[in-house]
PDB file of C-alpha atoms and ligand atoms in Angstrom:
ATOM      1  CA  UNK A 273     103.131  73.903  -4.740  1.00 89.00           C
ATOM      2  CA  UNK A 274     102.674  77.822  -2.879  1.00 96.00           C
ATOM      3  CA  UNK A 275      99.422  79.187  -2.513  1.00 98.00           C
ATOM      4  CA  UNK A 276      97.552  82.167  -1.814  1.00 98.00           C
ATOM      5  CA  UNK A 277      94.508  82.018   0.480  1.00 98.00           C
ATOM      6  CA  UNK A 278      91.507  84.137   0.558  1.00 98.00           C
ATOM      7  CA  UNK A 279      88.154  83.962   1.986  1.00 98.00           C
ATOM      8  CA  UNK A 280      85.238  85.603   0.404  1.00 98.00           C
ATOM      9  CA  UNK A 281      80.967  86.236   0.722  1.00 98.00           C
ATOM     10  CA  UNK A 282      79.150  84.263  -1.851  1.00 98.00           C
ATOM     11  CA  UNK A 283      76.869  86.882  -3.768  1.00 98.00           C
ATOM     12  CA  UNK A 284      74.547  84.417  -4.165  1.00 96.00           C
ATOM     13  CA  UNK A 285      72.298  87.401  -5.506  1.00 96.00           C
ATOM     14  CA  UNK A 286      74.616  87.276  -9.129  1.00 96.00           C
ATOM     15  CA  UNK A 287      71.857  85.889 -11.520  1.00 95.00           C
ATOM     16  CA  UNK A 288      75.358  85.826 -14.131  1.00 97.00           C
ATOM     17  CA  UNK A 289      77.331  83.793 -11.950  1.00 98.00           C
ATOM     18  CA  UNK A 290      75.146  81.600  -9.273  1.00 98.00           C
ATOM     19  CA  UNK A 291      75.135  78.811 -12.110  1.00 98.00           C
ATOM     20  CA  UNK A 292      79.092  78.371 -11.856  1.00 98.00           C
ATOM     21  CA  UNK A 293      79.027  79.325  -8.414  1.00 98.00           C
ATOM     22  CA  UNK A 294      76.485  76.671  -7.652  1.00 98.00           C
ATOM     23  CA  UNK A 295      78.344  73.962  -9.499  1.00 98.00           C
ATOM     24  CA  UNK A 296      82.262  75.883  -8.130  1.00 98.00           C
ATOM     25  CA  UNK A 297      79.834  75.084  -4.379  1.00 98.00           C
ATOM     26  CA  UNK A 298      78.410  71.207  -5.402  1.00 98.00           C
ATOM     27  CA  UNK A 299      82.410  69.929  -5.636  1.00 98.00           C
ATOM     28  CA  UNK A 300      84.154  71.054  -2.808  1.00 98.00           C
ATOM     29  CA  UNK A 301      79.954  70.077  -0.632  1.00 98.00           C
ATOM     30  CA  UNK A 302      80.107  66.685  -1.882  1.00 98.00           C
ATOM     31  CA  UNK A 303      83.866  66.613  -1.617  1.00 98.00           C
ATOM     32  CA  UNK A 304      83.274  67.458   2.275  1.00 98.00           C
ATOM     33  CA  UNK A 305      80.234  64.421   2.479  1.00 98.00           C
ATOM     34  CA  UNK A 306      82.601  62.342   1.179  1.00 98.00           C
ATOM     35  CA  UNK A 307      86.568  62.976   3.103  1.00 97.00           C
ATOM     36  CA  UNK A 308      84.603  63.754   6.573  1.00 95.00           C
ATOM     37  CA  UNK A 309      81.117  62.732   6.124  1.00 94.00           C
ATOM     38  CA  UNK A 310      81.625  62.194  10.129  1.00 90.00           C
ATOM     39  CA  UNK A 311      81.599  65.831  10.718  1.00 91.00           C
ATOM     40  CA  UNK A 312      78.173  66.121   8.937  1.00 91.00           C
ATOM     41  CA  UNK A 313      75.131  65.484   9.741  1.00 87.00           C
ATOM     42  CA  UNK A 314      73.550  65.607   5.852  1.00 91.00           C
ATOM     43  CA  UNK A 315      75.167  63.064   3.419  1.00 94.00           C
ATOM     44  CA  UNK A 316      77.035  62.043   0.252  1.00 97.00           C
ATOM     45  CA  UNK A 317      73.749  60.392  -1.053  1.00 96.00           C
ATOM     46  CA  UNK A 318      71.631  63.051  -0.083  1.00 94.00           C
ATOM     47  CA  UNK A 319      72.969  65.576  -1.677  1.00 96.00           C
ATOM     48  CA  UNK A 320      74.954  64.223  -5.102  1.00 98.00           C
ATOM     49  CA  UNK A 321      71.547  63.484  -6.024  1.00 97.00           C
ATOM     50  CA  UNK A 322      70.643  67.021  -5.423  1.00 97.00           C
ATOM     51  CA  UNK A 323      70.429  69.324  -9.306  1.00 98.00           C
ATOM     52  CA  UNK A 324      71.272  71.964 -11.187  1.00 98.00           C
ATOM     53  CA  UNK A 325      68.262  73.845 -10.050  1.00 98.00           C
ATOM     54  CA  UNK A 326      68.196  72.225  -5.624  1.00 97.00           C
ATOM     55  CA  UNK A 327      71.631  73.235  -5.894  1.00 98.00           C
ATOM     56  CA  UNK A 328      71.001  77.231  -6.596  1.00 98.00           C
ATOM     57  CA  UNK A 329      67.662  76.964  -5.008  1.00 97.00           C
ATOM     58  CA  UNK A 330      70.205  75.101  -2.183  1.00 96.00           C
ATOM     59  CA  UNK A 331      72.602  78.585  -2.239  1.00 97.00           C
ATOM     60  CA  UNK A 332      69.919  81.589  -2.368  1.00 97.00           C
ATOM     61  CA  UNK A 333      67.490  80.288   0.723  1.00 96.00           C
ATOM     62  CA  UNK A 334      66.628  83.138   2.370  1.00 95.00           C
ATOM     63  CA  UNK A 335      69.453  83.990   5.713  1.00 97.00           C
ATOM     64  CA  UNK A 336      71.607  81.798   4.840  1.00 98.00           C
ATOM     65  CA  UNK A 337      74.743  83.248   3.906  1.00 98.00           C
ATOM     66  CA  UNK A 338      78.284  80.992   2.763  1.00 98.00           C
ATOM     67  CA  UNK A 339      81.456  81.905   3.613  1.00 98.00           C
ATOM     68  CA  UNK A 340      84.234  80.406   0.703  1.00 98.00           C
ATOM     69  CA  UNK A 341      88.052  79.980   1.239  1.00 98.00           C
ATOM     70  CA  UNK A 342      89.722  80.017  -2.337  1.00 98.00           C
ATOM     71  CA  UNK A 343      93.192  78.825  -3.321  1.00 98.00           C
ATOM     72  CA  UNK A 344      95.604  80.721  -5.840  1.00 98.00           C
ATOM     73  CA  UNK A 345      98.595  79.564  -6.934  1.00 98.00           C
ATOM     74  CA  UNK A 346     101.137  81.906  -5.346  1.00 97.00           C
ATOM     75  CA  UNK A 347     102.280  84.150  -8.638  1.00 97.00           C
ATOM     76  CA  UNK A 348      99.031  84.998  -9.465  1.00 98.00           C
ATOM     77  CA  UNK A 349      98.814  88.241  -9.830  1.00 98.00           C
ATOM     78  CA  UNK A 350      96.475  90.146  -7.016  1.00 97.00           C
ATOM     79  CA  UNK A 351      94.114  91.664  -9.181  1.00 98.00           C
ATOM     80  CA  UNK A 352      93.115  87.916 -10.921  1.00 98.00           C
ATOM     81  CA  UNK A 353      92.583  86.587  -7.255  1.00 98.00           C
ATOM     82  CA  UNK A 354      88.702  86.718  -7.804  1.00 98.00           C
ATOM     83  CA  UNK A 355      85.826  84.410  -6.199  1.00 98.00           C
ATOM     84  CA  UNK A 356      85.665  82.899  -9.804  1.00 97.00           C
ATOM     85  CA  UNK A 357      88.870  82.538 -10.334  1.00 98.00           C
ATOM     86  CA  UNK A 358      90.916  79.776  -8.270  1.00 98.00           C
ATOM     87  CA  UNK A 359      89.850  76.673  -6.323  1.00 98.00           C
ATOM     88  CA  UNK A 360      87.885  76.210  -4.074  1.00 98.00           C
ATOM     89  CA  UNK A 361      88.804  74.738  -0.717  1.00 98.00           C
ATOM     90  CA  UNK A 362      87.214  75.010   1.190  1.00 98.00           C
ATOM     91  CA  UNK A 363      83.856  77.351   3.451  1.00 98.00           C
ATOM     92  CA  UNK A 364      81.099  78.098   6.785  1.00 98.00           C
ATOM     93  CA  UNK A 365      77.742  78.441   6.349  1.00 98.00           C
ATOM     94  CA  UNK A 366      75.863  81.011   8.428  1.00 98.00           C
ATOM     95  CA  UNK A 367      72.207  80.935   9.245  1.00 98.00           C
ATOM     96  CA  UNK A 368      70.872  84.358  10.403  1.00 97.00           C
ATOM     97  CA  UNK A 369      70.014  86.600  11.983  1.00 97.00           C
ATOM     98  CA  UNK A 370      67.589  84.189  14.324  1.00 97.00           C
ATOM     99  CA  UNK A 371      63.985  85.862  16.462  1.00 96.00           C
ATOM    100  CA  UNK A 372      65.481  85.109  19.984  1.00 94.00           C
ATOM    101  CA  UNK A 373      62.672  82.474  20.270  1.00 94.00           C
ATOM    102  CA  UNK A 374      63.382  81.311  17.460  1.00 94.00           C
ATOM    103  CA  UNK A 375      67.799  81.147  18.809  1.00 95.00           C
ATOM    104  CA  UNK A 376      66.728  79.653  22.099  1.00 94.00           C
ATOM    105  CA  UNK A 377      67.425  76.727  22.418  1.00 92.00           C
ATOM    106  CA  UNK A 378      66.422  74.381  25.863  1.00 88.00           C
ATOM    107  CA  UNK A 379      68.863  73.701  28.784  1.00 83.00           C
ATOM    108  CA  UNK A 380      71.410  76.149  26.964  1.00 82.00           C
ATOM    109  CA  UNK A 381      74.443  77.402  29.147  1.00 84.00           C
ATOM    110  CA  UNK A 382      75.882  79.753  27.545  1.00 86.00           C
ATOM    111  CA  UNK A 383      75.568  84.086  28.273  1.00 88.00           C
ATOM    112  CA  UNK A 384      72.193  84.316  28.175  1.00 90.00           C
ATOM    113  CA  UNK A 385      70.694  85.522  24.561  1.00 92.00           C
ATOM    114  CA  UNK A 386      69.048  89.258  25.611  1.00 93.00           C
ATOM    115  CA  UNK A 387      66.804  91.503  23.497  1.00 94.00           C
ATOM    116  CA  UNK A 388      67.114  92.294  20.165  1.00 93.00           C
ATOM    117  CA  UNK A 389      67.687  96.440  20.366  1.00 93.00           C
ATOM    118  CA  UNK A 390      71.028  94.128  22.538  1.00 95.00           C
ATOM    119  CA  UNK A 391      72.432  91.319  20.256  1.00 96.00           C
ATOM    120  CA  UNK A 392      72.188  90.019  16.441  1.00 97.00           C
ATOM    121  CA  UNK A 393      72.015  85.851  16.684  1.00 98.00           C
ATOM    122  CA  UNK A 394      73.442  82.575  14.503  1.00 98.00           C
ATOM    123  CA  UNK A 395      74.693  79.826  13.733  1.00 98.00           C
ATOM    124  CA  UNK A 396      76.943  78.867  12.307  1.00 98.00           C
ATOM    125  CA  UNK A 397      77.520  75.159  10.581  1.00 97.00           C
ATOM    126  CA  UNK A 398      79.427  73.202   7.242  1.00 96.00           C
ATOM    127  CA  UNK A 399      82.741  74.550   8.442  1.00 97.00           C
ATOM    128  CA  UNK A 400      84.999  72.225   6.074  1.00 98.00           C
ATOM    129  CA  UNK A 401      88.075  73.106   4.085  1.00 98.00           C
ATOM    130  CA  UNK A 402      90.146  70.131   1.992  1.00 98.00           C
ATOM    131  CA  UNK A 403      92.829  67.652   3.451  1.00 98.00           C
ATOM    132  CA  UNK A 404      95.699  69.195   0.916  1.00 97.00           C
ATOM    133  CA  UNK A 405      95.179  72.631   3.070  1.00 98.00           C
ATOM    134  CA  UNK A 406      94.981  72.147   7.072  1.00 97.00           C
ATOM    135  CA  UNK A 407      96.753  73.203   8.792  1.00 97.00           C
ATOM    136  CA  UNK A 408      97.443  76.653   7.232  1.00 98.00           C
ATOM    137  CA  UNK A 409      94.932  78.974   9.297  1.00 97.00           C
ATOM    138  CA  UNK A 410      92.077  78.393   6.158  1.00 98.00           C
ATOM    139  CA  UNK A 411      89.527  77.466   9.423  1.00 98.00           C
ATOM    140  CA  UNK A 412      90.554  81.028  10.993  1.00 98.00           C
ATOM    141  CA  UNK A 413      90.316  83.107   8.448  1.00 98.00           C
ATOM    142  CA  UNK A 414      86.214  80.609   7.065  1.00 98.00           C
ATOM    143  CA  UNK A 415      85.457  81.226  10.786  1.00 98.00           C
ATOM    144  CA  UNK A 416      86.295  85.312  11.328  1.00 98.00           C
ATOM    145  CA  UNK A 417      85.001  86.080   7.994  1.00 98.00           C
ATOM    146  CA  UNK A 418      81.736  84.940   9.432  1.00 98.00           C
ATOM    147  CA  UNK A 419      81.351  86.962  12.798  1.00 97.00           C
ATOM    148  CA  UNK A 420      82.671  90.026  10.179  1.00 96.00           C
ATOM    149  CA  UNK A 421      79.911  89.070   8.031  1.00 97.00           C
ATOM    150  CA  UNK A 422      77.306  89.004  11.869  1.00 97.00           C
ATOM    151  CA  UNK A 423      79.152  92.181  13.054  1.00 96.00           C
ATOM    152  CA  UNK A 424      78.683  94.201   9.918  1.00 95.00           C
ATOM    153  CA  UNK A 425      75.026  93.362   9.934  1.00 95.00           C
ATOM    154  CA  UNK A 426      73.810  93.549  13.058  1.00 94.00           C
ATOM    155  CA  UNK A 427      74.405  97.549  12.118  1.00 86.00           C
ATOM    156  CA  UNK A 428      72.871  99.862  15.681  1.00 78.00           C
ATOM    157  CA  UNK A 429      75.965  99.493  18.192  1.00 91.00           C
ATOM    158  CA  UNK A 430      74.166  95.268  18.603  1.00 96.00           C
ATOM    159  CA  UNK A 431      76.525  92.342  19.793  1.00 96.00           C
ATOM    160  CA  UNK A 432      76.541  89.804  17.359  1.00 97.00           C
ATOM    161  CA  UNK A 433      76.320  86.285  19.305  1.00 97.00           C
ATOM    162  CA  UNK A 434      76.921  82.953  16.987  1.00 98.00           C
ATOM    163  CA  UNK A 435      76.750  79.426  17.726  1.00 98.00           C
ATOM    164  CA  UNK A 436      78.050  76.160  16.759  1.00 97.00           C
ATOM    165  CA  UNK A 437      76.868  72.597  17.816  1.00 96.00           C
ATOM    166  CA  UNK A 438      80.247  70.208  16.825  1.00 94.00           C
ATOM    167  CA  UNK A 439      80.141  66.754  17.752  1.00 89.00           C
ATOM    168  CA  UNK A 440      81.823  65.970  21.047  1.00 84.00           C
ATOM    169  CA  UNK A 441      84.137  63.586  19.603  1.00 86.00           C
ATOM    170  CA  UNK A 442      85.906  66.473  17.488  1.00 88.00           C
ATOM    171  CA  UNK A 443      88.142  67.164  19.418  1.00 86.00           C
ATOM    172  CA  UNK A 444      90.547  68.877  17.451  1.00 87.00           C
ATOM    173  CA  UNK A 445      87.601  71.325  16.404  1.00 93.00           C
ATOM    174  CA  UNK A 446      86.408  71.528  19.722  1.00 94.00           C
ATOM    175  CA  UNK A 447      89.680  73.693  20.644  1.00 93.00           C
ATOM    176  CA  UNK A 448      89.642  75.399  17.133  1.00 95.00           C
ATOM    177  CA  UNK A 449      86.504  77.524  18.610  1.00 97.00           C
ATOM    178  CA  UNK A 450      87.837  77.767  21.596  1.00 97.00           C
ATOM    179  CA  UNK A 451      91.200  79.426  19.864  1.00 97.00           C
ATOM    180  CA  UNK A 452      89.154  81.585  18.121  1.00 97.00           C
ATOM    181  CA  UNK A 453      87.068  83.356  21.792  1.00 97.00           C
ATOM    182  CA  UNK A 454      84.326  80.361  21.675  1.00 97.00           C
ATOM    183  CA  UNK A 455      82.844  78.652  24.944  1.00 96.00           C
ATOM    184  CA  UNK A 456      81.397  76.081  25.749  1.00 95.00           C
ATOM    185  CA  UNK A 457      76.895  76.527  25.962  1.00 95.00           C
ATOM    186  CA  UNK A 458      75.678  73.175  27.561  1.00 94.00           C
ATOM    187  CA  UNK A 459      74.201  69.831  25.282  1.00 95.00           C
ATOM    188  CA  UNK A 460      71.686  69.589  23.080  1.00 95.00           C
ATOM    189  CA  UNK A 461      69.517  66.694  20.632  1.00 95.00           C
ATOM    190  CA  UNK A 462      70.324  66.249  17.135  1.00 93.00           C
ATOM    191  CA  UNK A 463      66.584  67.063  16.711  1.00 94.00           C
ATOM    192  CA  UNK A 464      68.038  70.890  17.982  1.00 95.00           C
ATOM    193  CA  UNK A 465      70.917  70.365  15.483  1.00 94.00           C
ATOM    194  CA  UNK A 466      69.138  69.264  12.801  1.00 93.00           C
ATOM    195  CA  UNK A 467      67.104  72.452  13.297  1.00 93.00           C
ATOM    196  CA  UNK A 468      69.379  75.492  14.559  1.00 93.00           C
ATOM    197  CA  UNK A 469      71.263  74.530  11.551  1.00 93.00           C
ATOM    198  CA  UNK A 470      68.155  74.103   9.260  1.00 91.00           C
ATOM    199  CA  UNK A 471      68.435  71.019   8.205  1.00 91.00           C
ATOM    200  CA  UNK A 472      65.196  69.765   9.137  1.00 92.00           C
ATOM    201  CA  UNK A 473      63.525  68.337   6.462  1.00 90.00           C
ATOM    202  CA  UNK A 474      66.617  65.910   7.368  1.00 89.00           C
ATOM    203  CA  UNK A 475      64.068  64.327  10.820  1.00 94.00           C
ATOM    204  CA  UNK A 476      61.292  61.810  10.522  1.00 94.00           C
ATOM    205  CA  UNK A 477      58.012  63.102  10.235  1.00 95.00           C
ATOM    206  CA  UNK A 478      57.781  62.525  13.444  1.00 95.00           C
ATOM    207  CA  UNK A 479      60.435  64.893  15.086  1.00 94.00           C
ATOM    208  CA  UNK A 480      62.124  61.873  16.463  1.00 94.00           C
ATOM    209  CA  UNK A 481      59.855  60.445  19.039  1.00 95.00           C
ATOM    210  CA  UNK A 482      60.629  57.353  17.622  1.00 95.00           C
ATOM    211  CA  UNK A 483      64.381  57.172  17.773  1.00 95.00           C
ATOM    212  CA  UNK A 484      64.978  58.658  21.174  1.00 96.00           C
ATOM    213  CA  UNK A 485      68.361  57.499  21.936  1.00 95.00           C
ATOM    214  CA  UNK A 486      69.480  58.723  18.343  1.00 93.00           C
ATOM    215  CA  UNK A 487      67.456  61.879  17.878  1.00 94.00           C
ATOM    216  CA  UNK A 488      66.041  62.942  21.474  1.00 95.00           C
ATOM    217  CA  UNK A 489      69.536  62.796  23.798  1.00 95.00           C
ATOM    218  CA  UNK A 490      71.672  65.742  24.783  1.00 94.00           C
ATOM    219  CA  UNK A 491      74.413  64.934  22.961  1.00 90.00           C
ATOM    220  CA  UNK A 492      75.788  67.326  20.942  1.00 93.00           C
ATOM    221  CA  UNK A 493      78.115  70.655  22.036  1.00 95.00           C
ATOM    222  CA  UNK A 494      77.158  73.315  21.864  1.00 96.00           C
ATOM    223  CA  UNK A 495      79.759  76.458  21.914  1.00 97.00           C
ATOM    224  CA  UNK A 496      78.656  80.495  21.166  1.00 97.00           C
ATOM    225  CA  UNK A 497      80.367  83.663  21.127  1.00 97.00           C
ATOM    226  CA  UNK A 498      79.086  87.008  21.490  1.00 96.00           C
ATOM    227  CA  UNK A 499      81.527  89.967  19.139  1.00 93.00           C
ATOM    228  CA  UNK A 500      81.253  93.424  20.447  1.00 90.00           C
ATOM    229  CA  UNK A 501      79.554  96.020  18.251  1.00 86.00           C
ATOM    230  CA  UNK A 502      81.398  96.606  15.404  1.00 72.00           C
ATOM    231  CA  UNK A 503      83.427 100.195  14.543  1.00 66.00           C
TER     232      UNK A 503
HETATM  233  C1  LIG B 178      88.381  71.674  11.764  1.00 96.99           C
HETATM  234  C2  LIG B 178      89.169  72.015   9.985  1.00 96.99           C
HETATM  235  C3  LIG B 178      88.030  72.728   9.432  1.00 96.99           C
HETATM  236  C4  LIG B 178      90.171  72.880  10.577  1.00 96.99           C
HETATM  237  O1  LIG B 178      90.245  73.379   8.612  1.00 96.99           O
HETATM  238  P1  LIG B 178      91.742  73.768   9.246  1.00 96.99           P
HETATM  239  O2  LIG B 178      92.255  75.315   7.830  1.00 96.99           O
HETATM  240  O3  LIG B 178      93.048  72.863   9.189  1.00 96.99           O
HETATM  241  O4  LIG B 178      92.650  74.839  10.992  1.00 96.99           O
HETATM  242  P2  LIG B 178      92.886  75.839  10.410  1.00 96.99           P
HETATM  243  O5  LIG B 178      94.559  75.828  10.259  1.00 96.99           O
HETATM  244  O6  LIG B 178      92.445  77.006  10.549  1.00 96.99           O
HETATM  245  O7  LIG B 178      93.343  75.436  12.650  1.00 96.99           O
HETATM  246  C5  LIG B 178      93.112  76.329  13.409  1.00 96.99           C
HETATM  247  C6  LIG B 178      93.042  75.657  14.734  1.00 96.99           C
HETATM  248  O8  LIG B 178      92.559  74.367  14.793  1.00 96.99           O
HETATM  249  C7  LIG B 178      93.193  73.470  15.631  1.00 96.99           C
HETATM  250  N1  LIG B 178      93.439  72.311  14.449  1.00 96.99           N
HETATM  251  C8  LIG B 178      93.173  72.457  13.273  1.00 96.99           C
HETATM  252  N2  LIG B 178      93.127  70.943  13.237  1.00 96.99           N
HETATM  253  C9  LIG B 178      93.732  70.757  13.655  1.00 96.99           C
HETATM  254  C10 LIG B 178      94.813  69.700  14.085  1.00 96.99           C
HETATM  255  N3  LIG B 178      94.680  68.335  12.987  1.00 96.99           N
HETATM  256  N4  LIG B 178      95.023  69.272  14.758  1.00 96.99           N
HETATM  257  C11 LIG B 178      95.482  69.635  16.336  1.00 96.99           C
HETATM  258  N5  LIG B 178      95.406  71.042  16.905  1.00 96.99           N
HETATM  259  C12 LIG B 178      93.895  71.176  15.275  1.00 96.99           C
HETATM  260  C13 LIG B 178      94.217  74.329  15.659  1.00 96.99           C
HETATM  261  O9  LIG B 178      93.875  74.861  16.718  1.00 96.99           O
HETATM  262  C14 LIG B 178      94.966  75.636  15.324  1.00 96.99           C
HETATM  263  O10 LIG B 178      94.936  76.394  15.954  1.00 96.99           O
HETATM  264  P3  LIG B 178      96.213  76.663  15.370  1.00 96.99           P
HETATM  265  O11 LIG B 178      96.855  77.113  13.879  1.00 96.99           O
HETATM  266  O12 LIG B 178      96.652  78.213  17.293  1.00 96.99           O
HETATM  267  O13 LIG B 178      97.370  76.210  15.680  1.00 96.99           O
HETATM  268  C15 LIG B 178      88.973  70.547   9.132  1.00 96.99           C
HETATM  269  O14 LIG B 178      90.157  69.923   9.782  1.00 96.99           O
HETATM  270  C16 LIG B 178      88.118  69.902   8.557  1.00 96.99           C
HETATM  271  O15 LIG B 178      87.258  70.563   7.524  1.00 96.99           O
HETATM  272  N6  LIG B 178      87.526  68.568   9.084  1.00 96.99           N
HETATM  273  C17 LIG B 178      86.700  67.895   9.117  1.00 96.99           C
HETATM  274  C18 LIG B 178      85.028  68.487   9.154  1.00 96.99           C
HETATM  275  C19 LIG B 178      85.010  69.395  10.175  1.00 96.99           C
HETATM  276  O16 LIG B 178      85.166  68.179  11.005  1.00 96.99           O
HETATM  277  N7  LIG B 178      84.071  70.164  10.238  1.00 96.99           N
HETATM  278  C20 LIG B 178      83.816  70.742  11.344  1.00 96.99           C
HETATM  279  C21 LIG B 178      82.041  70.581  11.709  1.00 96.99           C
HETATM  280  S1  LIG B 178      82.022  71.864  12.705  1.00 96.99           S
END
């Protein structure tokens, strides 16, 4: 079957449709946590216990933005291609903007982090595309959608800086980001990755001190891209 693909910023303030969106998002996310478990820090065990209202609250967290990829049958009329039709097949989460202090990681090796007058700062996480639709440019569309949103939100002629943290063994993903202009920006710990990705709740109460090899060793690959101001 032939498909048409589109990406959207999820309108989380839409009070009428948010329960429907939450159901669709939950289904996509639980599928991601099943088929690509090693790529994510959260787990199916944790998120399959979320209730309907948990999912709605999750989507409406402040400063968290979702880019959703939707597949339509190729004969779907353009006016019928909307976020509440079609099949949700992929997503990327963008968190921000961060203050300079909240954003900076110790031992970062990326482009120098600058002041609020010059740039805005964002963290991208949970990039996923359903296996059936892989290799068709969907991840590129999701990531570019997130970068465009960050650039548009920056205003005032500011640059937008976007960071991603990946598992060092995820070579496919590293190539994907390199192809989109991301550069190496050092290594981070799992504890830092959890905090930056909005998953601090997954950390043990001691911040990981009881298992330093797991939480405090610098093994995550950090990549960044600084985009010019939107015109
Ligand atoms: C990684 C993932 C998002 C890629 O999705 P996708 O829609 O297939 O990616 P795209 O078709 O947009 O591919 C973009 C680029 O990624 C690279 N790439 C993607 N899949 C690849 C593969 N299986 N082998 C080699 N390179 C690959 C290529 O460089 C490709 O560029 P090209 O088309 O110019 O060759 C998808 O495989 C996935 O969901 N994986 C599991 C979750 C995951 O690892 N997420 C990343 C967390 S940081």
